[in-house]
PDB file of C-alpha atoms in Angstrom:
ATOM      1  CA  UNK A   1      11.352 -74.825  -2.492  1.00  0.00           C
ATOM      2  CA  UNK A   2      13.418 -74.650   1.153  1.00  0.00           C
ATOM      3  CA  UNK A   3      15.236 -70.842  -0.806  1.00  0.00           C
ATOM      4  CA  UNK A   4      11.775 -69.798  -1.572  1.00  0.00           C
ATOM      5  CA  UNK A   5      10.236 -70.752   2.464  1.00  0.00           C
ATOM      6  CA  UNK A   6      13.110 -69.231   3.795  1.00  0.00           C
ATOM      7  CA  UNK A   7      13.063 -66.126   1.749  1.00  0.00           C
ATOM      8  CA  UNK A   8       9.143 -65.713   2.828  1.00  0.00           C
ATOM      9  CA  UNK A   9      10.518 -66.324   6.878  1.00  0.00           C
ATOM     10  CA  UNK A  10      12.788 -63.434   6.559  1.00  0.00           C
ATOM     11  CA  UNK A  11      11.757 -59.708   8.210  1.00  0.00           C
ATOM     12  CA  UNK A  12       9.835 -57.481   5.665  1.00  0.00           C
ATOM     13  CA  UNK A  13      13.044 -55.291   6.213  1.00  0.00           C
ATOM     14  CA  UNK A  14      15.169 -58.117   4.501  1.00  0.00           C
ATOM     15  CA  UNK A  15      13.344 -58.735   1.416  1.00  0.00           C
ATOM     16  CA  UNK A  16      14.272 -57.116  -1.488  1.00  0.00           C
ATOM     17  CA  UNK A  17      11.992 -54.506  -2.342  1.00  0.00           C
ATOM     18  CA  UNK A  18      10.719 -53.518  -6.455  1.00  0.00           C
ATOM     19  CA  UNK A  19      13.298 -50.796  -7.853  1.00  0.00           C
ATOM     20  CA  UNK A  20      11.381 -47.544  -7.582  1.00  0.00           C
ATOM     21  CA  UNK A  21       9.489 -46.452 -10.431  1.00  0.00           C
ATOM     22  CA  UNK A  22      11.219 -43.575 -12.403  1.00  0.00           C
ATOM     23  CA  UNK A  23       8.870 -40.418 -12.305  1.00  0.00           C
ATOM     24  CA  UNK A  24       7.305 -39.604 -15.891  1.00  0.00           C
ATOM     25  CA  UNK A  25       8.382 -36.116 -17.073  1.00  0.00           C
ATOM     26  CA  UNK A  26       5.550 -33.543 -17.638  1.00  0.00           C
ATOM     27  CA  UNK A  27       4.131 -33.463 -20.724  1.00  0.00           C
ATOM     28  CA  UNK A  28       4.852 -30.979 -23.285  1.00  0.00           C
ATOM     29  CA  UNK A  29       2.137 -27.845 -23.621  1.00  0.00           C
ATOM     30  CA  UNK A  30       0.665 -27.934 -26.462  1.00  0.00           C
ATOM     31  CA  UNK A  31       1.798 -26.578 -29.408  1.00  0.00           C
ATOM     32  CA  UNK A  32      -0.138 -23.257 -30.822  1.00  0.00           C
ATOM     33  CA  UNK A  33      -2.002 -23.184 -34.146  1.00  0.00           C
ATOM     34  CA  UNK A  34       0.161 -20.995 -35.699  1.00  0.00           C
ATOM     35  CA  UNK A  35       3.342 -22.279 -35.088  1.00  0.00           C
ATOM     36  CA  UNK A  36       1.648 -25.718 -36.087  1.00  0.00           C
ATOM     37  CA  UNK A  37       0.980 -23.923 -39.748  1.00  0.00           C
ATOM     38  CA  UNK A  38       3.936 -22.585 -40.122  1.00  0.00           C
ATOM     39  CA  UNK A  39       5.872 -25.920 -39.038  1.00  0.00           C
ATOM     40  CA  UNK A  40       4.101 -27.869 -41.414  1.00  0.00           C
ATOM     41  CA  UNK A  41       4.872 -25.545 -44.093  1.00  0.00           C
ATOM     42  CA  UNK A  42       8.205 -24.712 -43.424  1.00  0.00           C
ATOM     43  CA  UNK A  43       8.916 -25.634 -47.325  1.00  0.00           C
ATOM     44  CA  UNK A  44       7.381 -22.589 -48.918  1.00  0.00           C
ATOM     45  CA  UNK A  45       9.329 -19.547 -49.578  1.00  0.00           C
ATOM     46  CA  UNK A  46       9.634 -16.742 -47.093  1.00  0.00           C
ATOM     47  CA  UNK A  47       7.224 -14.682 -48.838  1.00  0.00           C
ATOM     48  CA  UNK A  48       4.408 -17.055 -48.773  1.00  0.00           C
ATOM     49  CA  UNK A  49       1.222 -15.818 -46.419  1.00  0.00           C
ATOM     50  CA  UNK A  50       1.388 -18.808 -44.136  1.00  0.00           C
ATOM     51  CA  UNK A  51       4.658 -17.479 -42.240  1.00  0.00           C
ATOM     52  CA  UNK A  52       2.141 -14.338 -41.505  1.00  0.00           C
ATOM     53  CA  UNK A  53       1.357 -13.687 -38.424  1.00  0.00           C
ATOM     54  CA  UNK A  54      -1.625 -11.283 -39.382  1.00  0.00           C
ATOM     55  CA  UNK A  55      -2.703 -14.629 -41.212  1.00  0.00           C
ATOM     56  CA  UNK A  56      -3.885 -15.493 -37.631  1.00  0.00           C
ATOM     57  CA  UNK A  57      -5.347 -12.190 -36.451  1.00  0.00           C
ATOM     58  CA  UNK A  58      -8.332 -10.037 -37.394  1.00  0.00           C
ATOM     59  CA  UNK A  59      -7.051  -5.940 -36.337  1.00  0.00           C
ATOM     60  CA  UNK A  60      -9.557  -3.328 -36.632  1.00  0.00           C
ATOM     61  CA  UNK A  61     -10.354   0.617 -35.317  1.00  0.00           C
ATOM     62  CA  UNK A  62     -13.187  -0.669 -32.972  1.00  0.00           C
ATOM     63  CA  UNK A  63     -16.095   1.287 -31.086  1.00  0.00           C
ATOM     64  CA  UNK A  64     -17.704   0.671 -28.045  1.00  0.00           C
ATOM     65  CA  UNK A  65     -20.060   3.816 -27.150  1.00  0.00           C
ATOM     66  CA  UNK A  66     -20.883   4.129 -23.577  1.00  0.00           C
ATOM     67  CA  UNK A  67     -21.866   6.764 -20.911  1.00  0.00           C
ATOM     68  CA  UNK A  68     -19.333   6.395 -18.981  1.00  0.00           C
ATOM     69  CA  UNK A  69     -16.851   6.855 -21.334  1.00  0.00           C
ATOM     70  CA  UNK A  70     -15.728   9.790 -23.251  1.00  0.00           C
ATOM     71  CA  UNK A  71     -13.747   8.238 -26.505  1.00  0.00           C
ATOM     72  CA  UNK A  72     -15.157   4.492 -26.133  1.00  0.00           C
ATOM     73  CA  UNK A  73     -12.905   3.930 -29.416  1.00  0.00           C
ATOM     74  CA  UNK A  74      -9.563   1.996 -29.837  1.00  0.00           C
ATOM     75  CA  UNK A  75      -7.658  -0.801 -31.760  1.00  0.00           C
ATOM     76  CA  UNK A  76      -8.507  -4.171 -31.243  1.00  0.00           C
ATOM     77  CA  UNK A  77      -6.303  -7.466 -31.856  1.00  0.00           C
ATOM     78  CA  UNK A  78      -8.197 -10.793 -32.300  1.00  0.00           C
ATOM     79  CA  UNK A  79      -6.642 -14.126 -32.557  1.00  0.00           C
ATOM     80  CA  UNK A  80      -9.008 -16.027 -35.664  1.00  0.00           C
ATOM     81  CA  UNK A  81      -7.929 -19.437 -35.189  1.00  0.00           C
ATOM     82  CA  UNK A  82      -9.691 -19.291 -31.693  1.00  0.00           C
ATOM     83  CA  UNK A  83     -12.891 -16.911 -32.459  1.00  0.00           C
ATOM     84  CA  UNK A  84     -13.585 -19.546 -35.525  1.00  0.00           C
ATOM     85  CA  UNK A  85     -14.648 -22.256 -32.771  1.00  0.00           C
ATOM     86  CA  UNK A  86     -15.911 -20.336 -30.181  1.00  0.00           C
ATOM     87  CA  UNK A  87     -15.700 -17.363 -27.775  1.00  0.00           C
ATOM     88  CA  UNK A  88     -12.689 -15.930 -26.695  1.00  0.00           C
ATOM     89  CA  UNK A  89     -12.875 -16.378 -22.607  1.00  0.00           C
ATOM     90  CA  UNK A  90      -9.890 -14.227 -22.359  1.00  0.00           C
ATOM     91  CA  UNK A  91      -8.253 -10.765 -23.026  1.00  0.00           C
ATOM     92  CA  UNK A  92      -5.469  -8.263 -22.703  1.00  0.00           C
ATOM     93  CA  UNK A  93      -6.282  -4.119 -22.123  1.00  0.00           C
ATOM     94  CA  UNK A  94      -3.055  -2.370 -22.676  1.00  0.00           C
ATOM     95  CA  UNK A  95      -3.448   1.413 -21.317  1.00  0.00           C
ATOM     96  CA  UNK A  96      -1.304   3.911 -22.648  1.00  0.00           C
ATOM     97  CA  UNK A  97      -0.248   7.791 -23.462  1.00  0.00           C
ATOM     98  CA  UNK A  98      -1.947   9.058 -26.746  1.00  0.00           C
ATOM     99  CA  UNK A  99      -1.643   8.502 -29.453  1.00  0.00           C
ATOM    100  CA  UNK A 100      -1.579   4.385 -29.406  1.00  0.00           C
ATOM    101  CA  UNK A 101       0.187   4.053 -32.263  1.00  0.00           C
ATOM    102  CA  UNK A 102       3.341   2.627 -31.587  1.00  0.00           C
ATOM    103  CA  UNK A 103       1.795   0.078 -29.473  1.00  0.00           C
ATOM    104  CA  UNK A 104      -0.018  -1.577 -32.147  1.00  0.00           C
ATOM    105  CA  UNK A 105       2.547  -3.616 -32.986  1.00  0.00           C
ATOM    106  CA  UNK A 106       2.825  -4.844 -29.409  1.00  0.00           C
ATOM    107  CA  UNK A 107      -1.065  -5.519 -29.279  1.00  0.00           C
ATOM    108  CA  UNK A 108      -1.099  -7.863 -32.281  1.00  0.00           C
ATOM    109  CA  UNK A 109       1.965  -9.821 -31.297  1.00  0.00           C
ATOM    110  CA  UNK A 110       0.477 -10.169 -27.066  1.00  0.00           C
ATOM    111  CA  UNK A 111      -3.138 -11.098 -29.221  1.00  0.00           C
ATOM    112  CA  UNK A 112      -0.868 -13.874 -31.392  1.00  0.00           C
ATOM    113  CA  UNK A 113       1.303 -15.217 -28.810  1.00  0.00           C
ATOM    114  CA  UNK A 114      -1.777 -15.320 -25.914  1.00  0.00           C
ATOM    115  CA  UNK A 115      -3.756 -16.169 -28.425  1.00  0.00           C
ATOM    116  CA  UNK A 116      -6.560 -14.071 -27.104  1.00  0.00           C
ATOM    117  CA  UNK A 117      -8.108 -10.465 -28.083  1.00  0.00           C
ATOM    118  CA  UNK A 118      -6.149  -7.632 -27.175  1.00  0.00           C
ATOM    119  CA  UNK A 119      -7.450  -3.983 -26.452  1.00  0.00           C
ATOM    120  CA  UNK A 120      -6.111  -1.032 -27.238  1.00  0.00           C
ATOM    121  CA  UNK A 121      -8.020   1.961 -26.394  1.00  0.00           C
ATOM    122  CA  UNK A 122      -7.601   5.932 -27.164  1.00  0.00           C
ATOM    123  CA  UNK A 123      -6.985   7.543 -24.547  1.00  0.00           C
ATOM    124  CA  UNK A 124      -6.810  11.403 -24.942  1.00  0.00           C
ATOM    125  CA  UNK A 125      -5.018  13.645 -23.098  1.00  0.00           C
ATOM    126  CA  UNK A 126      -1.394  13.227 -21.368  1.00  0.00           C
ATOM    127  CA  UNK A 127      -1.345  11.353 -18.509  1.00  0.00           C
ATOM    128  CA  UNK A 128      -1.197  14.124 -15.632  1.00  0.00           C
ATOM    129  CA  UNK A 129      -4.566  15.325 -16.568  1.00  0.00           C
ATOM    130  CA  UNK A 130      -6.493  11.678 -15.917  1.00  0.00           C
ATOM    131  CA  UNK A 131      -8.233  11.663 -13.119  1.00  0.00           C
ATOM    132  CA  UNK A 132      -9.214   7.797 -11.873  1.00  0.00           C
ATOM    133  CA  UNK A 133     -12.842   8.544 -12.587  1.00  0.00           C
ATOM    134  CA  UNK A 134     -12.012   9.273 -16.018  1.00  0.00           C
ATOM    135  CA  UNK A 135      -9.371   6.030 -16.231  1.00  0.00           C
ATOM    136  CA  UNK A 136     -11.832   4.101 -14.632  1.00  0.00           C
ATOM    137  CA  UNK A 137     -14.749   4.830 -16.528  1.00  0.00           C
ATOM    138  CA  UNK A 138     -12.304   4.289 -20.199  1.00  0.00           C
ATOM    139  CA  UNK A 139     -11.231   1.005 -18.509  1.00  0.00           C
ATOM    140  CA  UNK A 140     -15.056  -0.162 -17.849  1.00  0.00           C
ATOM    141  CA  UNK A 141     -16.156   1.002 -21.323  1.00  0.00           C
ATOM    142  CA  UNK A 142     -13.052  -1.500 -22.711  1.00  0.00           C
ATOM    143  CA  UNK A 143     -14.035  -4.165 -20.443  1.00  0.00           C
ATOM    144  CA  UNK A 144     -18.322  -4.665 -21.355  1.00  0.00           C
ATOM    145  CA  UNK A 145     -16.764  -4.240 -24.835  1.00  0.00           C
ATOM    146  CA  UNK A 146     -15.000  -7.336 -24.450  1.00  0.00           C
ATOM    147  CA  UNK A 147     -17.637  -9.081 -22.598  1.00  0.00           C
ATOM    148  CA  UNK A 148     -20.234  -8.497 -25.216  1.00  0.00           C
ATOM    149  CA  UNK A 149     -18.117  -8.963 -28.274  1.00  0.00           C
ATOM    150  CA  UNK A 150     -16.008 -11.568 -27.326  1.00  0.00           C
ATOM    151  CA  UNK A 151     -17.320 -13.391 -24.366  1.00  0.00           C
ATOM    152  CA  UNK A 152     -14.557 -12.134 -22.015  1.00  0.00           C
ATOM    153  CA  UNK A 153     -14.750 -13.172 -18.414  1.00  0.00           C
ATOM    154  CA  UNK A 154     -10.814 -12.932 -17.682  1.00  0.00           C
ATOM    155  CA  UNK A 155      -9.167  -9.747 -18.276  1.00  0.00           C
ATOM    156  CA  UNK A 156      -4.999  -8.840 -18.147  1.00  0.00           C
ATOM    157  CA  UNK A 157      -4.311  -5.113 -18.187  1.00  0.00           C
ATOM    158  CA  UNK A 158      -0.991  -3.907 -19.133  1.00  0.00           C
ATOM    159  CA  UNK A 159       0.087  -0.174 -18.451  1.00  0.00           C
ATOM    160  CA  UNK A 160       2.788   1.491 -20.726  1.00  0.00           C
ATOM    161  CA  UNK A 161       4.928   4.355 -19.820  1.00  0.00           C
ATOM    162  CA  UNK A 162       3.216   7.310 -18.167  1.00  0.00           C
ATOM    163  CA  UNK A 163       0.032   5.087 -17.846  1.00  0.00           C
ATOM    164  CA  UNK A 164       1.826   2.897 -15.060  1.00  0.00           C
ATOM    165  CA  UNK A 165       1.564   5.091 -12.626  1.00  0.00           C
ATOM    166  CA  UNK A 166      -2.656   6.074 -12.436  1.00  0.00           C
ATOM    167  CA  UNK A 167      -3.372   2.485 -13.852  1.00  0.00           C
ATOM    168  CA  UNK A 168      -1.295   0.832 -10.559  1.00  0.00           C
ATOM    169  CA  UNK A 169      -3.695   3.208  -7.990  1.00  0.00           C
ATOM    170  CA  UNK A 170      -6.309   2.473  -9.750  1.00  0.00           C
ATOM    171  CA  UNK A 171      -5.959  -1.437  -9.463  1.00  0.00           C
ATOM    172  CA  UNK A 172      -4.479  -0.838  -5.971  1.00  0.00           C
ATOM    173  CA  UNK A 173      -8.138   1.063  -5.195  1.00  0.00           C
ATOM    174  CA  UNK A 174     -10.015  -1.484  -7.054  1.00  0.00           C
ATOM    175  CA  UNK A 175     -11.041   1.078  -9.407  1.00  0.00           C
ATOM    176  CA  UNK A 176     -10.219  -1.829 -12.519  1.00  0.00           C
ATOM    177  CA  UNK A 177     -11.160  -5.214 -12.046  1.00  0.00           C
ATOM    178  CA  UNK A 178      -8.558  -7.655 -13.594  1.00  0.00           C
ATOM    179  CA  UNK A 179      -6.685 -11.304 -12.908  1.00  0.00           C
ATOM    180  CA  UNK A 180      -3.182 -10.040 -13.381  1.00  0.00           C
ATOM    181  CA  UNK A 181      -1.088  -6.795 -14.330  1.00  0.00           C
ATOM    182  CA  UNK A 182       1.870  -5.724 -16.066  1.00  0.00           C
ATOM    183  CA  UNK A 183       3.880  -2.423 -15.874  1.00  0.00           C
ATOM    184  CA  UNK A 184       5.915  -2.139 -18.722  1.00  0.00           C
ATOM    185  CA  UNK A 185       8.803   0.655 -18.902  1.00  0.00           C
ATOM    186  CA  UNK A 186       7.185   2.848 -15.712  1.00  0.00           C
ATOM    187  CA  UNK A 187       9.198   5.973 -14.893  1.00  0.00           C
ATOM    188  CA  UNK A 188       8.510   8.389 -12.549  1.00  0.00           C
ATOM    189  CA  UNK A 189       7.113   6.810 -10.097  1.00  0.00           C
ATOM    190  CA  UNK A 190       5.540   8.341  -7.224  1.00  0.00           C
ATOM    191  CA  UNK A 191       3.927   6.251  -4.364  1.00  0.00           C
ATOM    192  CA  UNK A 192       4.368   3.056  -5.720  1.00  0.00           C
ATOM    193  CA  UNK A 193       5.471   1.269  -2.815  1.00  0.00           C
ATOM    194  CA  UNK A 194       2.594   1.965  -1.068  1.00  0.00           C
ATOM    195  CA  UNK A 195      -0.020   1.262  -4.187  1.00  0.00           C
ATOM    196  CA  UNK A 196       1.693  -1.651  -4.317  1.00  0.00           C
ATOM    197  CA  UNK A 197       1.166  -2.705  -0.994  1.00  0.00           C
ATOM    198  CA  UNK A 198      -2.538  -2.419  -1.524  1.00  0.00           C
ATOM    199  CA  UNK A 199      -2.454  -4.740  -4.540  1.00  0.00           C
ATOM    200  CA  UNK A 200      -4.756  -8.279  -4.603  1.00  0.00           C
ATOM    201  CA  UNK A 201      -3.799  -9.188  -7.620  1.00  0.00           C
ATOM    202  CA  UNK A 202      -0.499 -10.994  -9.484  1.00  0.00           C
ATOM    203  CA  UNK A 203       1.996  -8.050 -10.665  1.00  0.00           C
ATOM    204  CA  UNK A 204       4.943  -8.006 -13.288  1.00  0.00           C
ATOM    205  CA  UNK A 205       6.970  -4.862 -13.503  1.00  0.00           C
ATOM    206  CA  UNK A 206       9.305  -4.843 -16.104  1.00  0.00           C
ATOM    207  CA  UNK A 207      11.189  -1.393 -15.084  1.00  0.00           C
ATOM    208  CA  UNK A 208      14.431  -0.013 -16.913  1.00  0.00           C
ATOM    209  CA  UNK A 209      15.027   2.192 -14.036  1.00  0.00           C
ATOM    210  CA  UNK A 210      16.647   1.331 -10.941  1.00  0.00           C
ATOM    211  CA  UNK A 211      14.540   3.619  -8.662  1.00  0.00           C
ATOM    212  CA  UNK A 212      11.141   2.722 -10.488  1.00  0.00           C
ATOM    213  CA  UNK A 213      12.147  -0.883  -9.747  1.00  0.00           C
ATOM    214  CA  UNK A 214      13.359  -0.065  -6.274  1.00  0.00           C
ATOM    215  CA  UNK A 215      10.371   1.240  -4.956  1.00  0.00           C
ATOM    216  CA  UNK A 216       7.919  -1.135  -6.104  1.00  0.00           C
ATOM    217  CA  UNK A 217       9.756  -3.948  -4.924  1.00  0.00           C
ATOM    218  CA  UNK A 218       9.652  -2.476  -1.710  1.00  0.00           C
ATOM    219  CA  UNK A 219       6.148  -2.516  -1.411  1.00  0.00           C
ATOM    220  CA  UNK A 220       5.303  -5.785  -3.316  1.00  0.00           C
ATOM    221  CA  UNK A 221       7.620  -7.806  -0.364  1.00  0.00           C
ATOM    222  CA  UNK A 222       5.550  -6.020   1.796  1.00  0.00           C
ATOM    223  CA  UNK A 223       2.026  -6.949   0.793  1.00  0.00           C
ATOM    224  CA  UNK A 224       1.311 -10.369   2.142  1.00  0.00           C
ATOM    225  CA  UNK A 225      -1.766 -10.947   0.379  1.00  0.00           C
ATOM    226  CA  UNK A 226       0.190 -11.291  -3.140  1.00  0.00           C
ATOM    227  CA  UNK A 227       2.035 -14.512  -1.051  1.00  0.00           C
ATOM    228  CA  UNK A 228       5.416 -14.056  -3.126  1.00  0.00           C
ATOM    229  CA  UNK A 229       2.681 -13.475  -6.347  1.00  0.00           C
ATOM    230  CA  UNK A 230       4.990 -10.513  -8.017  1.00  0.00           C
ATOM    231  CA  UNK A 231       8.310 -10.033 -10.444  1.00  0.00           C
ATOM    232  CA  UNK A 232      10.431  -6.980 -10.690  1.00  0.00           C
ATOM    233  CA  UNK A 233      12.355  -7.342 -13.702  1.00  0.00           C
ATOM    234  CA  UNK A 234      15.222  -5.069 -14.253  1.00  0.00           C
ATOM    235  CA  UNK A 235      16.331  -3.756 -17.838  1.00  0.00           C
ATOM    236  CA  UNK A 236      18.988  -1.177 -16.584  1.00  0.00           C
ATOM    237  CA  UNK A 237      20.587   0.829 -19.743  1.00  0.00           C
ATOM    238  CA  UNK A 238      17.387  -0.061 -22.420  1.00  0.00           C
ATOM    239  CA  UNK A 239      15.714   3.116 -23.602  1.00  0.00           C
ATOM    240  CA  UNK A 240      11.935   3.515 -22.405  1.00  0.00           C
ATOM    241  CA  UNK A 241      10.448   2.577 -25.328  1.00  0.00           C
ATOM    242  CA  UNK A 242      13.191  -0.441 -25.729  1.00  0.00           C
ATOM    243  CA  UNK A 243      10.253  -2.933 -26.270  1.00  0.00           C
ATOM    244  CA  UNK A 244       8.347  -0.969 -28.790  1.00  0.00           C
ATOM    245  CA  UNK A 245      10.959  -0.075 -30.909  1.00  0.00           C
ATOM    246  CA  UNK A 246      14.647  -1.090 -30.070  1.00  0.00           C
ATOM    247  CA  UNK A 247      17.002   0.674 -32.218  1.00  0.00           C
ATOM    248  CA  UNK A 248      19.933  -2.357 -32.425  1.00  0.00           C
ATOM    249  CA  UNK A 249      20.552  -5.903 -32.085  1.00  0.00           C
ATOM    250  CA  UNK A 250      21.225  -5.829 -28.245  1.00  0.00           C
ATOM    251  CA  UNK A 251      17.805  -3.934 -27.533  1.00  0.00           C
ATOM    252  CA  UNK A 252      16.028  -6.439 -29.841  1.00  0.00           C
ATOM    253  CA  UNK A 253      17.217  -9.043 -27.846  1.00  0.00           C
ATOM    254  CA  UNK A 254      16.034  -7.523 -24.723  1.00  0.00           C
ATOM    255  CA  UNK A 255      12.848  -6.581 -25.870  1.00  0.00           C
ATOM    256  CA  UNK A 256      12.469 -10.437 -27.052  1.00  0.00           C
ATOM    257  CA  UNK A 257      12.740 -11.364 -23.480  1.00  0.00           C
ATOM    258  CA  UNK A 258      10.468  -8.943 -22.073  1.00  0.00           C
ATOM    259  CA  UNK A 259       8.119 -10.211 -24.643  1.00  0.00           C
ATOM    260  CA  UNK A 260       8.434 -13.287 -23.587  1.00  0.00           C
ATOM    261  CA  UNK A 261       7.954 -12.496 -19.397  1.00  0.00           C
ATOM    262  CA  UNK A 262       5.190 -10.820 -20.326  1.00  0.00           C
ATOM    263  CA  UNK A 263       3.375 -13.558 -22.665  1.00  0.00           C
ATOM    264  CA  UNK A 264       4.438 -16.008 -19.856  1.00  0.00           C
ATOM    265  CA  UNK A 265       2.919 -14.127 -17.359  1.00  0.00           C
ATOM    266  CA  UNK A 266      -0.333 -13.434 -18.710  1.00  0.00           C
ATOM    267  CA  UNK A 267      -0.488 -17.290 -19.421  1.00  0.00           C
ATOM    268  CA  UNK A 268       0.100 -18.028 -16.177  1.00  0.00           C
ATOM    269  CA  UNK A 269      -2.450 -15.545 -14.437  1.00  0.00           C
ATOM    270  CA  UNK A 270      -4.945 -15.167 -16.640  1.00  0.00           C
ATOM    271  CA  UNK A 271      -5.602 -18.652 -18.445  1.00  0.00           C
ATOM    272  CA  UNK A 272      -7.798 -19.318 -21.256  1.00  0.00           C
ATOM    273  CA  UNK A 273     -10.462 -21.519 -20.189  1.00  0.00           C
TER     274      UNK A 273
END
């Protein structure tokens, strides 16, 4: 009794204070549908549909006519396991040189591993003879397409090659309305910095040039209203077309990771909701 009145006498300083609480790790994201499917059936043979991926995707020529547009066609990636329950609130437009069809591959695996719809449309002509109008219009036609058939409300573009360069002035301008962006492989560049500068939205350059990367680095520092919102990633000595079709084990590896920046980044800026 007199230990326990004299501990109670002593300064609040003096008492022995509770250990602190250890802080609970975050929990784990969830784990995706597919990989759930293929986890649980890890026992069947190699060849067996489940390890699939198309098991989990619906890929079709699609067409969306519209007046703005002149082609309003394209190929369209849509994750099932998500369009069974309800609408997709989410999607990826990739823009690129015609014709699309080495970036198929790449628009089925960003519509897997967002799980999401991806959009690929045809665009004709090369590059140098876009005008913005023209982009623009191709890039609204994609977008109500989305909206109506999917119940999109959050868009990710993502520009390939050529296509960087008129698809950065034309988000710069506001000319495409979208959450986030990502330049894959841009070469060429010409005015980037200052496009970039202009930006309002979250940018991820994956660049395998030093100048390309250069430049819009430069202006991406410089555009306060992005608040540090931006990645240049460098992939000096991979081919231009490294993440559509790397031609050995080292490029394969590389495109793997610049898979895997862009799959994080679109989760991150444009989330499914």
């Amino acid at each position: 009794m007199k230990l326990l009145v004299a501990a109670l006498l002593l300064p609040p300083a003096a008492r022995r204070a509770p250990p602190p609480r250890a802080a609970s790790p975050p929990p784990p994201p969830p784990p995706r549908p597919a990989d759930v499917a293929r986890a649980l059936n890890a026992h069947l043979p190699p060849d067996d549909p489940i390890h699939n991926a198309t098991l989990f995707l619906s890929s079709a020529e699609v067409s969306f006519p519209d007046g703005a547009a002149a082609s309003a066609r394209g190929f369209c990636a849509t994750y099932l396991p998500l369009a069974a329950t309800r609408s997709h609130s989410r999607a990826l437009l990739l823009l690129a040189p015609a014709p699309p069809a080495s970036l198929r591959p790449l628009t089925e695996r960003l519509a897997l591993g967002c799980e999401c719809v991806a959009l690929l449309p045809t665009l004709d002509g090369p590059p140098a003879r876009w005008t913005h109008a023209t982009l623009a219009a191709e890039a609204l036609a994609a977008s109500r397409h989305l909206l109506r058939a999917h119940g999109v409300s959050h868009l990710g573009v993502l520009a390939f090659g050529a296509a960087c360069q008129p698809a950065l002035e034309l988000l710069a301008d506001g000319g495409i309305e979208a959450h986030a962006a990502v330049l894959l492989c841009p070469h060429a560049l010409r005015g980037a910095a200052r496009a970039a500068r202009a930006l309002e939205l979250p940018l991820l350059a994956v660049c395998t040039r030093a100048d390309d990367a250069a430049e819009l680095r430069e202006g991406l520092q410089l555009n306060a209203r992005l608040g540090g919102d931006f990645f240049v990633a460098e992939f000096a000595g991979c081919a231009d077309e490294f993440a559509l079709a790397p031609r050995d084990e080292a490029a394969r590896e590389q495109a793997e990771r610049a898979f895997a920046l862009m799959q994080a980044w679109f989760d991150r800026h444009v989330p499914e909701v």
